[in-house]
Short mmCIF file of C-alpha atoms in Angstrom, two decimals:
data_model
loop_
_atom_site.label_atom_id
_atom_site.label_comp_id
_atom_site.label_asym_id
_atom_site.label_seq_id
_atom_site.Cartn_x
_atom_site.Cartn_y
_atom_site.Cartn_z
CA MET A 1 -120.34 -27.01 12.69
CA THR A 2 -120.07 -25.53 16.17
CA ASP A 3 -122.88 -23.12 17.01
CA GLN A 4 -121.68 -19.51 17.12
CA ALA A 5 -122.90 -19.30 20.72
CA THR A 6 -120.77 -22.26 21.76
CA PRO A 7 -117.56 -21.06 23.46
CA LEU A 8 -114.23 -22.24 22.06
CA ILE A 9 -113.02 -22.70 25.63
CA THR A 10 -115.27 -23.84 28.46
CA LEU A 11 -114.46 -23.19 32.11
CA GLU A 12 -115.42 -25.15 35.21
CA ARG A 13 -114.43 -24.41 38.81
CA ASP A 14 -114.43 -26.93 41.64
CA GLU A 15 -112.74 -26.47 45.02
CA GLY A 16 -109.81 -24.43 43.81
CA VAL A 17 -109.34 -26.38 40.57
CA THR A 18 -110.29 -24.63 37.33
CA THR A 19 -110.64 -26.75 34.19
CA LEU A 20 -110.22 -25.08 30.81
CA THR A 21 -111.47 -27.28 27.98
CA LEU A 22 -110.72 -26.83 24.30
CA ASN A 23 -114.20 -27.08 22.84
CA GLN A 24 -114.08 -27.39 19.06
CA PRO A 25 -113.96 -31.15 18.53
CA GLU A 26 -115.26 -30.96 14.96
CA ARG A 27 -112.05 -29.04 14.10
CA ARG A 28 -109.94 -31.41 16.20
CA ASN A 29 -109.48 -28.58 18.71
CA SER A 30 -106.94 -27.02 16.36
CA LEU A 31 -105.11 -23.90 17.48
CA SER A 32 -106.61 -21.39 15.08
CA MET A 33 -106.18 -17.68 15.73
CA ALA A 34 -109.64 -17.65 17.31
CA MET A 35 -108.85 -20.61 19.58
CA LEU A 36 -105.52 -19.11 20.64
CA GLU A 37 -107.14 -15.76 21.37
CA ALA A 38 -109.83 -17.46 23.45
CA LEU A 39 -107.27 -19.51 25.37
CA SER A 40 -105.09 -16.46 25.96
CA GLU A 41 -108.05 -14.54 27.35
CA GLN A 42 -109.02 -17.37 29.68
CA LEU A 43 -105.44 -17.72 30.94
CA GLU A 44 -105.35 -14.00 31.73
CA GLN A 45 -108.55 -14.29 33.73
CA VAL A 46 -107.42 -17.40 35.59
CA ALA A 47 -104.09 -15.78 36.45
CA ALA A 48 -105.95 -13.03 38.31
CA ASP A 49 -108.48 -15.37 39.95
CA ASN A 50 -107.51 -15.89 43.60
CA ALA A 51 -110.00 -18.75 43.92
CA THR A 52 -108.07 -20.79 41.33
CA ARG A 53 -105.19 -22.73 42.83
CA VAL A 54 -104.57 -25.27 40.05
CA VAL A 55 -105.55 -25.32 36.37
CA ILE A 56 -106.40 -28.41 34.32
CA LEU A 57 -106.17 -28.05 30.55
CA ALA A 58 -108.42 -30.57 28.80
CA ALA A 59 -110.17 -31.06 25.47
CA SER A 60 -113.55 -32.28 24.27
CA GLY A 61 -113.96 -35.02 21.68
CA PRO A 62 -111.61 -37.79 20.53
CA VAL A 63 -108.64 -35.51 19.73
CA PHE A 64 -106.84 -33.46 22.36
CA CYS A 65 -105.39 -31.01 19.84
CA ALA A 66 -104.24 -31.49 16.24
CA GLY A 67 -102.00 -28.42 16.23
CA HIS A 68 -102.56 -25.41 14.02
CA ASP A 69 -105.54 -25.19 11.68
CA LEU A 70 -104.02 -26.11 8.31
CA ARG A 71 -107.10 -24.85 6.45
CA GLU A 72 -106.57 -21.44 8.01
CA ILE A 73 -102.85 -21.58 7.17
CA ARG A 74 -103.54 -22.60 3.56
CA GLY A 75 -105.86 -19.63 3.15
CA GLN A 76 -103.03 -17.28 4.07
CA LEU A 77 -100.03 -18.89 2.41
CA ASP A 78 -99.16 -15.67 0.60
CA HIS A 79 -99.48 -13.50 3.70
CA HIS A 80 -96.24 -13.75 5.67
CA ALA A 81 -97.35 -11.18 8.25
CA ALA A 82 -100.48 -13.19 9.04
CA GLN A 83 -98.47 -16.40 9.41
CA LEU A 84 -95.96 -14.69 11.69
CA ALA A 85 -98.78 -13.28 13.81
CA LEU A 86 -100.23 -16.79 14.22
CA PHE A 87 -96.98 -18.31 15.45
CA GLN A 88 -96.24 -15.32 17.67
CA LEU A 89 -99.65 -15.58 19.29
CA CYS A 90 -99.15 -19.31 19.82
CA SER A 91 -95.75 -18.62 21.39
CA LYS A 92 -97.36 -16.02 23.66
CA VAL A 93 -99.98 -18.54 24.84
CA MET A 94 -97.35 -21.19 25.59
CA GLN A 95 -95.40 -18.67 27.64
CA GLN A 96 -98.58 -17.61 29.44
CA ILE A 97 -98.91 -21.20 30.62
CA VAL A 98 -95.31 -21.31 31.80
CA HIS A 99 -95.58 -17.95 33.57
CA LEU A 100 -99.07 -18.52 34.98
CA PRO A 101 -98.82 -18.18 38.78
CA LYS A 102 -100.71 -21.48 39.20
CA PRO A 103 -99.66 -25.02 38.28
CA VAL A 104 -101.16 -26.22 34.99
CA ILE A 105 -101.90 -29.90 34.36
CA ALA A 106 -102.67 -31.22 30.87
CA ARG A 107 -105.34 -33.94 30.83
CA VAL A 108 -104.70 -35.72 27.55
CA ALA A 109 -107.08 -38.09 25.83
CA GLY A 110 -106.71 -38.87 22.14
CA VAL A 111 -104.03 -37.44 19.87
CA ALA A 112 -101.84 -34.41 20.58
CA THR A 113 -99.83 -33.44 17.53
CA ALA A 114 -97.62 -30.54 16.43
CA ALA A 115 -98.69 -27.43 18.39
CA GLY A 116 -101.02 -29.75 20.35
CA CYS A 117 -97.98 -31.66 21.53
CA GLN A 118 -96.36 -28.29 22.25
CA LEU A 119 -99.37 -27.44 24.41
CA VAL A 120 -98.87 -30.60 26.48
CA ALA A 121 -95.13 -29.96 26.81
CA SER A 122 -95.76 -26.37 27.92
CA CYS A 123 -97.90 -27.46 30.87
CA ASP A 124 -96.20 -28.05 34.21
CA LEU A 125 -97.57 -31.59 34.48
CA ALA A 126 -99.41 -33.97 32.17
CA VAL A 127 -101.61 -36.99 32.77
CA ALA A 128 -102.43 -39.07 29.70
CA ALA A 129 -104.91 -41.81 28.90
CA ASP A 130 -103.23 -45.07 27.93
CA SER A 131 -104.73 -44.65 24.46
CA ALA A 132 -103.27 -41.15 23.92
CA ARG A 133 -100.62 -40.57 21.26
CA PHE A 134 -98.21 -37.77 20.53
CA ALA A 135 -96.25 -36.48 17.52
CA THR A 136 -94.53 -33.49 15.98
CA PRO A 137 -95.31 -34.40 12.37
CA GLY A 138 -94.62 -31.12 10.62
CA VAL A 139 -91.69 -32.65 8.77
CA ASN A 140 -94.18 -34.88 6.93
CA ILE A 141 -95.81 -31.88 5.26
CA GLY A 142 -92.69 -29.79 4.72
CA LEU A 143 -93.27 -27.52 7.73
CA PHE A 144 -90.79 -28.39 10.48
CA CYS A 145 -92.26 -28.14 13.99
CA SER A 146 -89.88 -25.35 14.98
CA THR A 147 -92.03 -23.64 17.61
CA PRO A 148 -93.27 -26.95 19.12
CA MET A 149 -89.58 -27.88 19.30
CA VAL A 150 -89.00 -25.19 21.94
CA ALA A 151 -91.32 -26.76 24.51
CA LEU A 152 -90.53 -30.33 23.49
CA SER A 153 -86.75 -29.91 23.81
CA ARG A 154 -87.20 -28.44 27.29
CA ASN A 155 -89.07 -31.54 28.45
CA VAL A 156 -87.30 -34.51 26.92
CA SER A 157 -83.69 -35.27 26.06
CA ARG A 158 -82.18 -33.90 22.86
CA LYS A 159 -82.07 -37.25 21.08
CA HIS A 160 -85.66 -38.11 21.96
CA ALA A 161 -86.80 -34.66 20.85
CA MET A 162 -84.88 -34.91 17.60
CA GLU A 163 -86.29 -38.36 16.89
CA MET A 164 -89.84 -37.05 17.23
CA LEU A 165 -89.07 -33.95 15.15
CA LEU A 166 -87.17 -35.74 12.38
CA THR A 167 -89.45 -38.75 11.95
CA GLY A 168 -92.82 -37.13 12.64
CA GLU A 169 -94.02 -40.50 13.92
CA LEU A 170 -96.69 -40.97 16.58
CA ILE A 171 -95.51 -42.28 19.93
CA SER A 172 -97.66 -44.06 22.50
CA ALA A 173 -98.60 -42.71 25.91
CA PRO A 174 -96.28 -45.20 27.69
CA ARG A 175 -93.43 -44.06 25.46
CA ALA A 176 -94.29 -40.42 26.18
CA GLU A 177 -94.09 -41.20 29.89
CA GLN A 178 -90.79 -43.01 29.40
CA ILE A 179 -89.14 -40.01 27.75
CA GLY A 180 -90.61 -37.47 30.16
CA LEU A 181 -93.26 -35.81 28.00
CA VAL A 182 -96.02 -36.84 30.44
CA ASN A 183 -95.97 -37.65 34.14
CA ARG A 184 -98.52 -40.44 34.36
CA VAL A 185 -100.42 -42.79 32.09
CA VAL A 186 -103.73 -44.13 33.33
CA ASP A 187 -106.65 -46.10 31.98
CA GLU A 188 -108.81 -43.83 29.86
CA GLN A 189 -111.83 -44.62 32.04
CA VAL A 190 -110.19 -43.03 35.09
CA LEU A 191 -108.31 -40.19 33.36
CA GLU A 192 -110.55 -37.43 34.68
CA GLN A 193 -110.54 -38.88 38.20
CA ALA A 194 -106.76 -39.34 38.26
CA THR A 195 -106.08 -35.83 36.96
CA THR A 196 -108.51 -34.25 39.40
CA GLN A 197 -106.96 -36.17 42.27
CA LEU A 198 -103.50 -34.89 41.35
CA ALA A 199 -104.85 -31.33 41.00
CA GLN A 200 -106.58 -31.49 44.38
CA THR A 201 -103.41 -32.75 46.05
CA ILE A 202 -101.54 -29.72 44.73
CA ALA A 203 -104.45 -27.37 45.48
CA GLY A 204 -104.13 -28.35 49.15
CA LYS A 205 -100.77 -26.57 49.35
CA SER A 206 -100.18 -22.87 49.98
CA SER A 207 -100.91 -21.05 46.72
CA HIS A 208 -98.34 -18.41 47.67
CA THR A 209 -95.68 -21.09 47.98
CA LEU A 210 -96.71 -22.72 44.71
CA THR A 211 -96.40 -19.40 42.89
CA ILE A 212 -92.91 -18.82 44.30
CA GLY A 213 -91.81 -22.36 43.46
CA LYS A 214 -93.13 -22.47 39.92
CA ALA A 215 -91.52 -19.15 38.98
CA ALA A 216 -88.21 -20.18 40.56
CA PHE A 217 -88.22 -23.56 38.83
CA TYR A 218 -88.34 -22.09 35.33
CA ARG A 219 -85.99 -19.23 36.16
CA GLN A 220 -83.21 -21.43 37.56
CA LEU A 221 -83.34 -23.78 34.58
CA GLU A 222 -81.95 -21.02 32.37
CA LEU A 223 -79.06 -20.15 34.71
CA PRO A 224 -75.54 -21.57 35.04
CA LEU A 225 -75.16 -23.85 38.07
CA ALA A 226 -73.54 -21.35 40.44
CA ASP A 227 -75.99 -18.60 39.45
CA ALA A 228 -78.90 -20.99 39.92
CA TYR A 229 -77.79 -21.72 43.49
CA ASP A 230 -77.26 -18.01 44.24
CA TYR A 231 -80.72 -17.24 42.87
CA THR A 232 -82.56 -20.05 44.67
CA ALA A 233 -80.77 -19.33 47.98
CA LYS A 234 -82.27 -15.85 47.88
CA VAL A 235 -85.65 -17.26 46.85
CA MET A 236 -85.67 -19.57 49.87
CA ALA A 237 -84.57 -16.83 52.27
CA ASP A 238 -87.29 -14.55 50.91
CA ASN A 239 -89.80 -17.43 51.05
CA LEU A 240 -89.10 -17.85 54.76
CA GLN A 241 -90.45 -14.35 55.37
CA ALA A 242 -93.88 -15.44 54.14
CA GLU A 243 -96.62 -16.19 56.65
CA ASP A 244 -97.30 -19.59 55.11
CA ALA A 245 -93.68 -20.70 55.47
CA ARG A 246 -93.72 -19.84 59.14
CA GLU A 247 -97.11 -21.49 59.60
CA GLY A 248 -96.00 -24.61 57.75
CA ILE A 249 -92.83 -25.04 59.80
CA CYS A 250 -94.67 -24.52 63.06
CA ALA A 251 -97.46 -26.89 62.02
CA PHE A 252 -94.92 -29.58 61.11
CA LEU A 253 -93.09 -29.26 64.42
CA ASP A 254 -96.37 -29.13 66.36
CA LYS A 255 -97.63 -32.21 64.48
CA ARG A 256 -100.79 -30.52 63.18
CA ALA A 257 -102.23 -29.65 59.79
CA PRO A 258 -101.20 -26.21 58.53
CA SER A 259 -103.75 -23.46 58.05
CA TRP A 260 -102.72 -21.55 54.93
CA SER A 261 -103.32 -17.82 54.59
CA ASP A 262 -101.84 -17.79 51.06
CA ARG A 263 -99.46 -15.03 52.08
#
């Protein structure tokens, strides 16, 4: 068992990159109420941390995340309110990731299933070890992965999402990359290095610009085409008023590296 003093989520900071690590490997890093509450709290703190430019979401042990804690669910089968609270909290955490004003990269080693797969899909980017596998297997136990479906169906095509949801079968990391669930698949031995390198590349950009771009990306996805163009035209015009946009344009034309003020 995990010692009571051992945090469910560990945090490491390095040059603008903050790594949040699910830290209950003996429970397969399952998303219990306690784990979700801990993750939600850490996301709130990171959102307000000006030193954090990019977030990496990782996990300790051989399993990235096995989804919800079925032992916890079984203990509350007759308590509808408790079950609803669990899924609502999970939904809140997934939306925190989407709305976090910093890019979030999932670093996936091992298996990510059900709400664990949802966690990967909710991140802005994902780098997976070549040995990683993914599934939404709720259908196999009579509990359809309805909330994981929300994030999954917004990352992959309808038919690929439905295949995963209806069969519950594990897919390989290369297949996950092929259908758009992850961005890159790398050798497990260099997973941490590859993810950090990607994070540092993004961290080298203006954090103000990244915040504007991430928010606009998700907002325009929900709009009709004409409305999306109207919205993003205003976003770009507003963006041009920022100090970093002016600095970046001048730096490009002057053939020098930009000096970001993050404003």
